[in-house]
Amino acid sequence: MLRDRLGKELLFFDGGMGTLLQEEGLKPGELPESWNIEKPEVIIDIHRQYAQAGSRILLTNTFGANALKFQGTRYCLQEVVEAAVDHVRQGIRRSGCREECYIALDLGPTGKLLKPMGDLGFEEACNAYKEVIRYGEKAGADLIHIETMSDTYEVKAAVLAAKEASDLPVSVTMIFDEKGKLLTGGDVPSVVALLEGLGVDALGINCGLGPAQMLPILEELTRYASVPIIVKPNAGLPIQKEGEVFYDISPETFAEIMGEITDKGACIIGGCCGTTPEHIRRMIRVCKDKTCPKVLPKPHTMVSSYGKAVLLGEKPVLIGERINPTGKKLFKQALKEHNIDYILKEGITQQDGGADILDVNVGLPDIDEVRMMTEVVRELQSVTSLPLQIDTVDAEAMEQAMRIYNGKPMINSVNGKQESMKEVFPLVRKYGGVVVGLTIDEDGIPDTAEGRVQIARKIVQTAAEYGIAKKDVVIDVLAMTISSEPMGAAVTLEALRRVREELGVCTVLGVSNISFGLPGRGIINSHFFTMAMQSGLSAGIINPSSEDMMRAYHAFCALMGYDGNCASYIRTYAQQATGQSSSAKSGGSISLQEAIEKGLKEEAYQSTLALLKETDGFTIIQKHLIPALDAVGKGFEKGSLFLPQLLMSADSAKIAFGVLKDRLGGEEGQAKKKEPVILATVKGDIHDIGKNIVKVLLENYGFDVIDLGKDVAPETIVETALKRQVNLVGLSALMTTTVVSMEQTIRLLREKKPDCKVMVGGAVLNQEYADSIGADFYGKDAMQSVYYTQRLFEGKQKQEETAWQ
């Protein structure tokens, strides 16, 4: 069984498929998977060459085979997939290989952004992958290999599809840039947390970079991953010469660096774009006698969002408690009135106050908790990159929220009752998460620390029986109010110490429970919080807007050495002569600029109306809207703000501009259009994620974007540029098989509209290749494309430089 060999011995994937098909005559825009039907002998022979080179895991020619891509074609998707699996089998047979080889069903991205960022529904994506997986497993595939993924939400849909539609092992490789970031903003720890939570059998990186550029990312992967690591680099960077695409790393050099990659922790290696059977042959020659790196379980307790991971266990973590109706009249009212903006504002306020994770509890008797929980989770993830704690006793609400959550959440909670564990643990096992275990069982809450430790032990042991590692269990020993239980704090503190020392798991507490019914609760809460942290509290559920609690937290971190050079403490309190911390919240409405930066649509609407009573529309644009958009763009460029937040900011800004147009009319409210810009993903390529990100940014900066979509013929682009008198065209491509279409488009533009500039981007491109095909500008990332567009049109009038459509 392949699953039994993963991580026990070095295993070798094959190399590139698309580049070899191009050499065989694959035309721009032609579906590579169609050759499974049209030219089977070519596909079979490529598999034969890789098997003879030493590959023992061979990928089917199904990277883009899904219903979304094949819709409207004359090919039957089932026949394409079945043929692809059979071609690998025939290639292995013809190679004469006597060792065991495995057929990996290759699944690439759909090419679409998932909602709410794009227009593809999560379940729609999941079902598209399920269809292919069912065909592939029935045809005889041994492994589901999901690769070249740049969006954590899409990869979650693909992995869930694989888990729900088959019992085959699942491996995943993502496409990171040189900074270790995904196109949609995720980093290595957040990806590892998500994929390990979902239970993949191996994970890693492929495409986009050459082997040397992957070494720093491999180092991070080995730091966090507890499963075998896959590395499949490109053969360096693409070079265009005499109409042909070449890659700049020879088989010898590739093999040498892959040897180093194996030494540093990769268990499964192969090649991606530009690699050939000779690259793989030499790689295997160098690596075949090496010892497989030992796969060690990592102890990290990690929760994650799509953009970041939070580690529990050393410096205490803050969980914001304010998205919870308990004891909060205004929040209850917001839930009943479906006031989502109020809830989002509570989340952002806690984020600004210093929360690391946000607790989300929307349970009220009069509302549909399943619908409300899923909606709030989606909306919160569009305005904040903080991980969420899904807090509910409703099993259906818990499951639905976990399913659509983009990351690895905290789950609050399970307890020591068999009924609770039987209900919750299967969900944690399936969807991934760090589950909070409450020390309650059928006999209630024990009065002693010993009793609570015993329940905690039972929870950890039972979780293990469900396949949940103890690092994914966080124990809440419960804080009982001292107004009714005088020894409640002492028992809780002793239980905290013992759980950390005896069970070796992280801990969490709802800290403010300790003072219920007492005056001056902040005094009790803050002192108890400090004592709890000293006793081993990993995460406190608190109000980050409470000065008492935040003072206790910052002081503890400074005193215990968690705050290097007391930097956070100094930053927070240095300017507060009176002792008032900068984290204090004055309440009231926020500014228009803040509303746009934080993606609060209702606040943007109200703030714009308020400003119109004081000043004119053009001043609002100049002094509020444009600075906000600049801040959002810079935050996205720096990686401190992520794609969902970017999109929400864009929506908020559009609402503000809409108010100006409706209230003022005329030229001032309308704001003059900037120059039109055409964006298109070139012919043959359906992957438009990168193009869509550039589109959002350009629209944020006021440009009139003409989005021609994906798989766009050169003639269509040129005709549009002539008809609309466009002076800038942006072209995108993800696949090496389609970059030829980019060159053809540029050539036709030079012939028909020579005054039109062309900027290009995409994972398979670099500056040298862009120069070789005649592009005027290569955008390494989305913001660089915006800056180039601004420079190009800076000769226009000042108003046109800063106005929105």
mmCIF file with all atom_site columns, C-alpha atoms in Angstrom, residues 341 590-596 599-611 625 649 651-657 659:
data_model
loop_
_atom_site.group_PDB
_atom_site.id
_atom_site.type_symbol
_atom_site.label_atom_id
_atom_site.label_alt_id
_atom_site.label_comp_id
_atom_site.label_asym_id
_atom_site.label_entity_id
_atom_site.label_seq_id
_atom_site.pdbx_PDB_ins_code
_atom_site.Cartn_x
_atom_site.Cartn_y
_atom_site.Cartn_z
_atom_site.occupancy
_atom_site.B_iso_or_equiv
_atom_site.pdbx_formal_charge
_atom_site.auth_seq_id
_atom_site.auth_comp_id
_atom_site.auth_asym_id
_atom_site.auth_atom_id
_atom_site.pdbx_PDB_model_num
ATOM 1  C CA . ASP A 1 341 ? -22.200 45.273 10.449 1.00 0.00 ? 341 ASP A CA 1
ATOM 2  C CA . ILE A 1 590 ? -15.428 55.533 13.214 1.00 0.00 ? 590 ILE A CA 1
ATOM 3  C CA . SER A 1 591 ? -14.061 57.708 10.430 1.00 0.00 ? 591 SER A CA 1
ATOM 4  C CA . LEU A 1 592 ? -14.730 57.162 6.734  1.00 0.00 ? 592 LEU A CA 1
ATOM 5  C CA . GLN A 1 593 ? -11.093 56.250 6.166  1.00 0.00 ? 593 GLN A CA 1
ATOM 6  C CA . GLU A 1 594 ? -11.241 53.628 8.932  1.00 0.00 ? 594 GLU A CA 1
ATOM 7  C CA . ALA A 1 595 ? -14.521 52.253 7.576  1.00 0.00 ? 595 ALA A CA 1
ATOM 8  C CA . ILE A 1 596 ? -13.013 51.747 4.122  1.00 0.00 ? 596 ILE A CA 1
ATOM 9  C CA . GLY A 1 599 ? -14.366 47.013 4.999  1.00 0.00 ? 599 GLY A CA 1
ATOM 10 C CA . LEU A 1 600 ? -17.364 48.190 7.034  1.00 0.00 ? 600 LEU A CA 1
ATOM 11 C CA . LYS A 1 601 ? -20.016 49.050 4.485  1.00 0.00 ? 601 LYS A CA 1
ATOM 12 C CA . GLU A 1 602 ? -22.694 50.507 6.748  1.00 0.00 ? 602 GLU A CA 1
ATOM 13 C CA . GLU A 1 603 ? -20.086 52.626 8.569  1.00 0.00 ? 603 GLU A CA 1
ATOM 14 C CA . ALA A 1 604 ? -18.770 53.872 5.219  1.00 0.00 ? 604 ALA A CA 1
ATOM 15 C CA . TYR A 1 605 ? -22.284 54.880 4.200  1.00 0.00 ? 605 TYR A CA 1
ATOM 16 C CA . GLN A 1 606 ? -23.046 56.716 7.441  1.00 0.00 ? 606 GLN A CA 1
ATOM 17 C CA . SER A 1 607 ? -19.630 58.394 7.615  1.00 0.00 ? 607 SER A CA 1
ATOM 18 C CA . THR A 1 608 ? -19.978 59.711 4.065  1.00 0.00 ? 608 THR A CA 1
ATOM 19 C CA . LEU A 1 609 ? -23.397 61.177 4.844  1.00 0.00 ? 609 LEU A CA 1
ATOM 20 C CA . ALA A 1 610 ? -21.988 62.834 7.953  1.00 0.00 ? 610 ALA A CA 1
ATOM 21 C CA . LEU A 1 611 ? -19.037 64.312 6.062  1.00 0.00 ? 611 LEU A CA 1
ATOM 22 C CA . LEU A 1 625 ? -11.305 58.105 0.133  1.00 0.00 ? 625 LEU A CA 1
ATOM 23 C CA . SER A 1 649 ? -12.566 47.558 1.383  1.00 0.00 ? 649 SER A CA 1
ATOM 24 C CA . ASP A 1 651 ? -17.059 47.344 -1.632 1.00 0.00 ? 651 ASP A CA 1
ATOM 25 C CA . SER A 1 652 ? -17.057 49.917 1.184  1.00 0.00 ? 652 SER A CA 1
ATOM 26 C CA . ALA A 1 653 ? -15.371 52.495 -1.027 1.00 0.00 ? 653 ALA A CA 1
ATOM 27 C CA . LYS A 1 654 ? -17.916 51.898 -3.789 1.00 0.00 ? 654 LYS A CA 1
ATOM 28 C CA . ILE A 1 655 ? -20.713 52.554 -1.317 1.00 0.00 ? 655 ILE A CA 1
ATOM 29 C CA . ALA A 1 656 ? -19.081 55.839 -0.293 1.00 0.00 ? 656 ALA A CA 1
ATOM 30 C CA . PHE A 1 657 ? -18.725 56.909 -3.916 1.00 0.00 ? 657 PHE A CA 1
ATOM 31 C CA . VAL A 1 659 ? -23.432 58.287 -1.782 1.00 0.00 ? 659 VAL A CA 1
#
